Coordinates of N, CA and C in Angstrom, one line a residue:
P420 N 75.6 70.4 88.2 CA 74.3 71.1 87.9 C 73.3 71.0 89.0
Q421 N 73.2 69.9 89.7 CA 72.2 69.8 90.8 C 72.6 70.7 91.9
V422 N 73.8 70.8 92.3 CA 74.2 71.7 93.3 C 74.0 73.2 92.9
M423 N 74.3 73.5 91.7 CA 74.0 74.8 91.2 C 72.5 75.2 91.2
R424 N 71.7 74.2 90.9 CA 70.2 74.5 90.9 C 69.8 74.7 92.3
Y425 N 70.3 73.9 93.3 CA 69.9 74.1 94.7 C 70.4 75.5 95.2
Q426 N 71.6 75.9 94.8 CA 72.1 77.2 95.2 C 71.3 78.3 94.6
V427 N 70.8 78.2 93.4 CA 69.9 79.2 92.7 C 68.6 79.3 93.6
L428 N 68.0 78.2 93.9 CA 66.8 78.2 94.7 C 67.0 78.9 96.0
L429 N 68.1 78.6 96.7 CA 68.4 79.2 98.0 C 68.6 80.7 97.9
A430 N 69.3 81.1 96.8 CA 69.6 82.5 96.6 C 68.3 83.2 96.4
L431 N 67.4 82.6 95.7 CA 66.1 83.2 95.4 C 65.3 83.3 96.7
M432 N 65.3 82.3 97.5 CA 64.6 82.3 98.8 C 65.2 83.4 99.7
L433 N 66.5 83.6 99.7 CA 67.1 84.6 100.6 C 66.8 86.0 100.1
S434 N 66.6 86.1 98.8 CA 66.6 87.5 98.2 C 65.2 88.2 98.5
S435 N 64.2 87.5 98.8 CA 62.9 88.1 99.1 C 63.0 89.1 100.2
Q436 N 62.6 90.4 99.9 CA 62.6 91.4 100.9 C 64.0 91.7 101.4
T437 N 65.0 91.5 100.6 CA 66.4 91.7 101.0 C 67.2 92.4 99.8
K438 N 68.0 93.3 100.2 CA 68.9 94.0 99.1 C 69.8 93.0 98.5
D439 N 70.1 93.2 97.3 CA 71.0 92.3 96.5 C 72.4 92.0 97.2
Q440 N 72.9 93.1 97.8 CA 74.3 93.0 98.4 C 74.2 92.1 99.6
V441 N 73.1 92.2 100.4 CA 73.0 91.4 101.6 C 72.8 89.9 101.2
T442 N 72.0 89.7 100.2 CA 71.8 88.3 99.7 C 73.1 87.7 99.2
S443 N 73.8 88.5 98.4 CA 75.1 88.0 97.9 C 76.1 87.7 99.0
A444 N 76.2 88.5 100.0 CA 77.1 88.2 101.2 C 76.6 87.0 101.9
A445 N 75.3 86.8 102.1 CA 74.8 85.6 102.8 C 75.2 84.3 101.9
M446 N 75.0 84.4 100.6 CA 75.3 83.3 99.8 C 76.8 83.0 99.8
L447 N 77.6 84.0 99.8 CA 79.1 83.8 99.9 C 79.4 83.0 101.2
R448 N 78.8 83.5 102.3 CA 79.1 82.8 103.6 C 78.6 81.3 103.6
L449 N 77.4 81.1 103.0 CA 76.9 79.7 102.9 C 77.8 78.9 102.0
R450 N 78.3 79.4 100.9 CA 79.2 78.7 100.0 C 80.5 78.3 100.7
R451 N 81.0 79.1 101.5 CA 82.2 78.8 102.3 C 82.0 77.6 103.2
R452 N 80.8 77.3 103.5 CA 80.5 76.2 104.4 C 80.1 74.9 103.5
G453 N 80.2 75.1 102.2 CA 79.9 74.0 101.3 C 78.4 73.9 101.2
L454 N 77.9 74.7 100.3 CA 76.4 74.9 100.2 C 75.8 73.7 99.3
T455 N 75.5 72.6 100.0 CA 74.8 71.5 99.3 C 73.6 71.1 100.2
V456 N 72.7 70.3 99.6 CA 71.6 69.8 100.3 C 72.0 69.1 101.6
D457 N 73.1 68.3 101.5 CA 73.5 67.5 102.7 C 74.1 68.4 103.8
S458 N 74.9 69.4 103.3 CA 75.5 70.3 104.3 C 74.5 71.2 105.1
V459 N 73.5 71.6 104.4 CA 72.4 72.4 105.0 C 71.6 71.5 105.9
L460 N 71.3 70.2 105.5 CA 70.6 69.3 106.4 C 71.4 69.0 107.7
Q461 N 72.7 69.0 107.6 CA 73.5 68.7 108.8 C 73.6 69.9 109.7
M462 N 73.4 71.1 109.2 CA 73.5 72.4 109.9 C 72.3 72.6 110.8
D463 N 72.6 73.0 112.1 CA 71.5 73.3 113.0 C 70.9 74.7 112.6
E464 N 69.7 74.9 113.0 CA 69.0 76.2 112.7 C 69.7 77.4 113.2
E465 N 70.3 77.3 114.4 CA 71.0 78.5 115.0 C 72.2 78.9 114.1
T466 N 72.9 77.9 113.7 CA 74.1 78.1 112.8 C 73.7 78.7 111.5
L467 N 72.6 78.1 110.9 CA 72.1 78.6 109.6 C 71.7 80.1 109.8
G468 N 71.0 80.4 110.9 CA 70.5 81.7 111.1 C 71.7 82.7 111.2
Q469 N 72.8 82.3 111.9 CA 73.9 83.2 112.0 C 74.6 83.4 110.7
I470 N 74.6 82.4 109.8 CA 75.2 82.6 108.5 C 74.4 83.5 107.6
I471 N 73.1 83.4 107.6 CA 72.3 84.2 106.7 C 71.9 85.6 107.2
Y472 N 71.9 85.8 108.5 CA 71.6 87.1 109.0 C 72.6 88.1 108.4
P473 N 72.1 89.3 108.0 CA 70.9 90.0 108.2 C 69.8 90.0 107.1
V474 N 69.7 88.9 106.3 CA 68.7 88.9 105.3 C 67.3 89.2 105.9
G475 N 66.4 89.8 105.2 CA 65.1 90.1 105.7 C 64.3 88.8 106.1
F476 N 63.6 88.9 107.2 CA 62.8 87.7 107.7 C 63.7 86.5 107.9
W477 N 64.9 86.6 108.3 CA 65.9 85.5 108.4 C 65.4 84.3 109.2
R478 N 64.7 84.6 110.3 CA 64.2 83.5 111.1 C 63.2 82.6 110.4
N479 N 62.3 83.2 109.7 CA 61.3 82.4 108.8 C 62.1 81.7 107.7
K480 N 63.1 82.4 107.1 CA 63.8 81.8 106.0 C 64.6 80.6 106.5
V481 N 65.1 80.6 107.7 CA 65.8 79.4 108.3 C 64.9 78.2 108.3
K482 N 63.7 78.4 108.7 CA 62.7 77.3 108.8 C 62.4 76.9 107.4
Y483 N 62.1 77.8 106.5 CA 61.7 77.4 105.1 C 62.9 76.7 104.4
I484 N 64.1 77.2 104.6 CA 65.3 76.5 104.0 C 65.4 75.1 104.5
K485 N 65.3 74.9 105.8 CA 65.5 73.6 106.4 C 64.4 72.7 105.9
Q486 N 63.1 73.1 105.9 CA 62.0 72.3 105.4 C 62.1 72.0 103.9
T487 N 62.4 73.0 103.1 CA 62.5 72.8 101.7 C 63.7 71.8 101.4
T488 N 64.8 72.0 102.1 CA 66.0 71.1 101.8 C 65.6 69.7 102.1
A489 N 64.9 69.5 103.2 CA 64.5 68.1 103.6 C 63.6 67.5 102.5
I490 N 62.7 68.3 102.0 CA 61.8 67.8 101.0 C 62.6 67.5 99.7
L491 N 63.5 68.4 99.4 CA 64.3 68.1 98.2 C 65.1 66.8 98.3
K492 N 65.6 66.5 99.4 CA 66.4 65.3 99.7 C 65.4 64.1 99.6
Q493 N 64.3 64.2 100.2 CA 63.4 63.0 100.3 C 62.6 62.8 99.0
K494 N 62.1 63.8 98.4 CA 61.2 63.7 97.3 C 61.9 63.8 95.9
Y495 N 63.0 64.6 95.8 CA 63.6 64.9 94.5 C 65.1 64.4 94.4
G496 N 65.5 63.6 95.3 CA 66.8 63.1 95.3 C 67.9 64.1 95.4
G497 N 67.6 65.2 96.1 CA 68.5 66.3 96.4 C 68.5 67.4 95.3
D498 N 67.7 67.2 94.2 CA 67.6 68.2 93.2 C 66.4 69.1 93.5
I499 N 66.2 70.1 92.6 CA 65.0 70.9 92.8 C 64.0 70.5 91.8
P500 N 62.7 70.7 92.0 CA 61.7 70.3 91.0 C 61.9 71.1 89.7
S501 N 61.4 70.5 88.7 CA 61.6 71.1 87.3 C 60.3 71.6 86.8
T502 N 59.3 71.9 87.6 CA 58.1 72.6 87.2 C 57.7 73.7 88.2
V503 N 57.0 74.7 87.7 CA 56.5 75.8 88.6 C 55.6 75.2 89.6
E504 N 54.7 74.3 89.2 CA 53.7 73.7 90.1 C 54.3 73.1 91.3
E505 N 55.4 72.3 91.0 CA 56.1 71.6 92.1 C 56.9 72.6 93.0
L506 N 57.5 73.6 92.3 CA 58.4 74.6 93.1 C 57.5 75.4 94.0
V507 N 56.3 75.8 93.6 CA 55.5 76.6 94.5 C 54.9 75.8 95.7
Q508 N 55.1 74.5 95.7 CA 54.6 73.7 96.8 C 55.7 73.7 97.9
L509 N 56.9 74.1 97.6 CA 58.0 74.2 98.6 C 57.8 75.3 99.6
P510 N 58.0 75.1 100.9 CA 57.9 76.2 101.8 C 58.8 77.4 101.5
G511 N 58.2 78.6 101.5 CA 58.9 79.8 101.2 C 59.2 80.1 99.7
V512 N 58.5 79.4 98.8 CA 58.7 79.6 97.4 C 57.4 80.0 96.8
G513 N 57.4 81.2 96.2 CA 56.2 81.7 95.6 C 56.3 81.7 94.1
P514 N 55.3 82.2 93.4 CA 55.3 82.1 91.9 C 56.5 82.8 91.2
K515 N 56.8 84.0 91.7 CA 58.0 84.8 91.1 C 59.2 84.0 91.3
M516 N 59.5 83.4 92.5 CA 60.7 82.6 92.7 C 60.7 81.4 91.8
A517 N 59.5 80.8 91.7 CA 59.4 79.6 90.9 C 59.8 79.8 89.4
H518 N 59.2 80.9 88.9 CA 59.5 81.3 87.5 C 61.0 81.6 87.3
L519 N 61.6 82.4 88.2 CA 63.0 82.7 88.1 C 63.8 81.4 88.2
A520 N 63.5 80.5 89.1 CA 64.2 79.3 89.2 C 64.1 78.5 87.9
M521 N 63.0 78.5 87.3 CA 62.8 77.8 86.0 C 63.8 78.4 85.0
H522 N 63.8 79.7 84.9 CA 64.7 80.5 84.0 C 66.1 80.1 84.2
I523 N 66.6 80.3 85.5 CA 68.0 80.3 85.8 C 68.5 78.8 86.0
A524 N 67.8 78.1 86.7 CA 68.3 76.7 87.1 C 68.0 75.7 86.0
W525 N 66.9 75.8 85.3 CA 66.5 74.8 84.3 C 66.5 75.4 82.9
D526 N 66.8 76.7 82.7 CA 66.9 77.3 81.4 C 65.6 77.0 80.6
S527 N 64.5 77.2 81.3 CA 63.1 77.0 80.8 C 62.2 78.1 81.1
V528 N 61.5 78.6 80.2 CA 60.6 79.8 80.4 C 59.2 79.2 80.5
A529 N 58.7 79.2 81.8 CA 57.4 78.7 82.0 C 56.4 79.8 82.2
G530 N 56.9 81.0 82.4 CA 56.0 82.1 82.6 C 56.8 83.4 82.9
I531 N 56.2 84.5 83.2 CA 56.9 85.7 83.5 C 57.0 85.8 85.0
A532 N 58.2 86.1 85.4 CA 58.5 86.3 86.9 C 58.1 87.8 87.2
V533 N 57.0 87.9 88.0 CA 56.5 89.2 88.3 C 56.7 89.5 89.8
D534 N 57.5 90.5 90.0 CA 57.7 91.0 91.4 C 57.0 92.4 91.5
T535 N 57.3 93.0 92.6 CA 56.7 94.3 92.9 C 57.0 95.4 91.8
H536 N 58.2 95.3 91.3 CA 58.6 96.3 90.2 C 57.8 96.1 88.9
V537 N 57.8 94.8 88.5 CA 57.1 94.5 87.3 C 55.6 94.8 87.4
H538 N 55.0 94.4 88.6 CA 53.6 94.7 88.9 C 53.3 96.2 88.8
R539 N 54.1 97.0 89.5 CA 53.9 98.4 89.6 C 54.0 99.1 88.2
I540 N 55.1 98.8 87.5 CA 55.4 99.4 86.2 C 54.4 99.0 85.1
S541 N 54.0 97.7 85.1 CA 53.0 97.2 84.2 C 51.7 98.0 84.3
N542 N 51.3 98.3 85.6 CA 50.1 99.0 85.8 C 50.2 100.5 85.5
R543 N 51.4 101.1 85.8 CA 51.6 102.5 85.4 C 51.6 102.7 83.9
L544 N 52.2 101.8 83.2 CA 52.2 101.9 81.7 C 51.0 101.4 81.0
K545 N 50.0 100.9 81.8 CA 48.8 100.4 81.3 C 49.0 99.2 80.4
W546 N 50.0 98.4 80.7 CA 50.3 97.2 80.0 C 49.3 96.1 80.3
V547 N 48.4 96.3 81.3 CA 47.4 95.4 81.7 C 46.0 96.0 81.3
K548 N 45.1 95.3 80.8 CA 43.8 95.8 80.3 C 43.1 96.6 81.4
K549 N 43.0 96.0 82.6 CA 42.5 96.7 83.8 C 43.4 96.5 84.9
E550 N 43.4 97.5 85.8 CA 44.4 97.5 86.9 C 44.4 96.1 87.6
T551 N 45.6 95.6 87.9 CA 45.7 94.3 88.6 C 46.0 94.6 90.0
K552 N 45.6 93.7 90.9 CA 45.7 93.9 92.3 C 47.0 93.3 92.9
N553 N 47.5 92.3 92.2 CA 48.7 91.6 92.8 C 49.6 91.1 91.7
P554 N 50.8 90.7 92.0 CA 51.7 90.2 90.9 C 51.2 89.0 90.1
E555 N 50.5 88.1 90.8 CA 50.0 87.0 90.0 C 49.0 87.4 89.0
E556 N 48.1 88.3 89.3 CA 47.2 88.8 88.3 C 47.9 89.5 87.1
T557 N 49.0 90.2 87.5 CA 49.8 90.9 86.5 C 50.5 89.9 85.6
R558 N 51.0 88.8 86.2 CA 51.6 87.8 85.3 C 50.7 87.3 84.3
V559 N 49.5 86.9 84.7 CA 48.5 86.4 83.8 C 48.2 87.4 82.7
A560 N 48.0 88.6 83.1 CA 47.6 89.7 82.1 C 48.7 89.9 81.1
L561 N 50.0 90.0 81.6 CA 51.1 90.2 80.7 C 51.3 89.0 79.7
E562 N 51.1 87.8 80.3 CA 51.3 86.6 79.4 C 50.3 86.5 78.3
E563 N 49.2 87.2 78.5 CA 48.1 87.2 77.4 C 48.5 87.9 76.2
W564 N 49.4 88.9 76.3 CA 49.7 89.7 75.1 C 51.2 89.8 74.8
L565 N 52.1 89.7 75.8 CA 53.5 89.8 75.5 C 54.0 88.6 74.8
P566 N 54.7 88.7 73.7 CA 55.3 87.6 73.0 C 56.1 86.7 73.9
R567 N 56.0 85.4 73.8 CA 56.7 84.5 74.7 C 58.2 84.6 74.7
D568 N 58.8 85.0 73.5 CA 60.2 85.2 73.5 C 60.7 86.4 74.3
L569 N 59.8 87.2 74.8 CA 60.2 88.3 75.7 C 60.0 88.0 77.2
W570 N 59.3 86.9 77.5 CA 59.0 86.6 78.9 C 60.2 86.5 79.8
K571 N 61.3 86.0 79.3 CA 62.5 85.8 80.1 C 63.1 87.1 80.5
E572 N 63.1 88.1 79.6 CA 63.9 89.3 79.9 C 63.1 90.4 80.5
I573 N 61.8 90.4 80.5 CA 61.0 91.5 81.0 C 61.3 91.8 82.5
N574 N 61.4 90.7 83.3 CA 61.7 90.9 84.7 C 63.0 91.6 84.9
W575 N 64.1 91.2 84.2 CA 65.4 91.8 84.4 C 65.3 93.3 84.0
L576 N 64.6 93.6 82.9 CA 64.6 95.0 82.4 C 63.8 95.9 83.4
L577 N 62.6 95.4 83.8 CA 61.8 96.3 84.6 C 62.2 96.4 86.1
V578 N 62.9 95.3 86.6 CA 63.4 95.4 88.0 C 64.4 96.6 88.1
G579 N 65.4 96.6 87.2 CA 66.4 97.7 87.2 C 65.8 99.0 87.0
F580 N 64.8 99.1 86.1 CA 64.1 100.4 85.8 C 63.3 100.8 87.1
G581 N 62.7 99.9 87.7 CA 61.9 100.2 88.9 C 62.8 100.5 90.1
Q582 N 64.0 100.0 90.2 CA 64.9 100.4 91.3 C 65.6 101.7 91.1
Q583 N 65.7 102.1 89.8 CA 66.5 103.4 89.5 C 65.6 104.6 89.1
T584 N 64.6 104.3 88.4 CA 63.8 105.4 87.8 C 62.3 105.4 88.2
C585 N 61.6 104.3 87.9 CA 60.2 104.3 88.2 C 60.0 103.8 89.6
L586 N 60.4 104.6 90.5 CA 60.3 104.2 92.0 C 58.9 104.2 92.5
P587 N 58.7 103.4 93.5 CA 57.3 103.2 94.1 C 56.7 104.6 94.6
V588 N 57.6 105.3 95.2 CA 57.2 106.7 95.7 C 58.1 107.7 95.1
H589 N 57.6 108.7 94.5 CA 58.3 109.8 93.9 C 59.1 109.2 92.7
P590 N 58.4 108.7 91.7 CA 59.2 108.2 90.5 C 59.8 109.4 89.8
R591 N 60.9 109.1 89.2 CA 61.7 110.1 88.5 C 61.3 110.3 87.1
C592 N 60.0 110.8 86.9 CA 59.4 110.9 85.6 C 60.2 111.9 84.7
S593 N 60.7 113.0 85.3 CA 61.4 114.0 84.5 C 62.7 113.5 83.9
Q594 N 63.2 112.4 84.4 CA 64.4 111.8 83.9 C 64.1 110.6 83.0
C595 N 62.9 110.2 83.0 CA 62.5 108.9 82.3 C 62.3 109.1 80.8
L596 N 62.9 108.2 80.1 CA 62.8 108.2 78.6 C 61.4 107.9 78.1
N597 N 60.6 107.3 79.0 CA 59.2 106.9 78.6 C 58.2 108.0 79.0
Q598 N 58.6 109.1 79.5 CA 57.6 110.1 80.0 C 56.6 110.5 79.0
D599 N 57.0 110.6 77.7 CA 56.0 111.0 76.7 C 54.9 110.0 76.4
I600 N 55.2 108.7 76.7 CA 54.2 107.7 76.4 C 53.6 107.0 77.7
C601 N 54.0 107.5 78.8 CA 53.6 106.9 80.1 C 52.4 107.6 80.6
P602 N 51.2 106.9 80.8 CA 50.0 107.5 81.4 C 50.3 108.1 82.8
A603 N 51.1 107.4 83.6 CA 51.3 107.8 84.9 C 52.1 109.1 85.0
A604 N 53.1 109.3 84.1 CA 53.9 110.5 84.1 C 53.1 111.7 83.9
K605 N 52.0 111.6 83.1 CA 51.1 112.7 82.8 C 50.3 113.1 84.0
K606 N 50.1 112.1 84.9 CA 49.3 112.4 86.1 C 50.1 113.0 87.3
L607 N 51.4 112.6 87.3 CA 52.2 113.0 88.4 C 52.8 114.4 88.3

């Protein structure tokens, strides 16, 4: 379980600003090398960079992964933290990643994981009382009214919807099943 949790965290770190297929391929290459805290600590930065390339911002991610892995070894005995507050203290880990790590690695729902899709769609659908400026504001606003038992699944539902239909530019409102109730569809 500890290795699985570490791999979940690394996959989340790699996935930022990266297509799912690229992240998956990078994780496969890492797993072939024995993806554990110790194996990553023993790997030099150049090798790690060659393995994870072409993930987005791979040079920064190499540094974050090495720093985070060292912290996990020293402070957490090679495991990942079990709270959002501790997870966001790790280099390269933001609130969305922390909430997803809690869901996937610890099977604990500490909050809603809000990425760009959830943020955009929540504002378009007016699920927030007043327009929010960033994903963290959106998370707080959604958590105020959305029943807790739906917190885990909203990210998965809206990410797919945002990738396929409710696109950032030129949303496919004419194909959307929500067009009759969506304030944004009436404006576009």
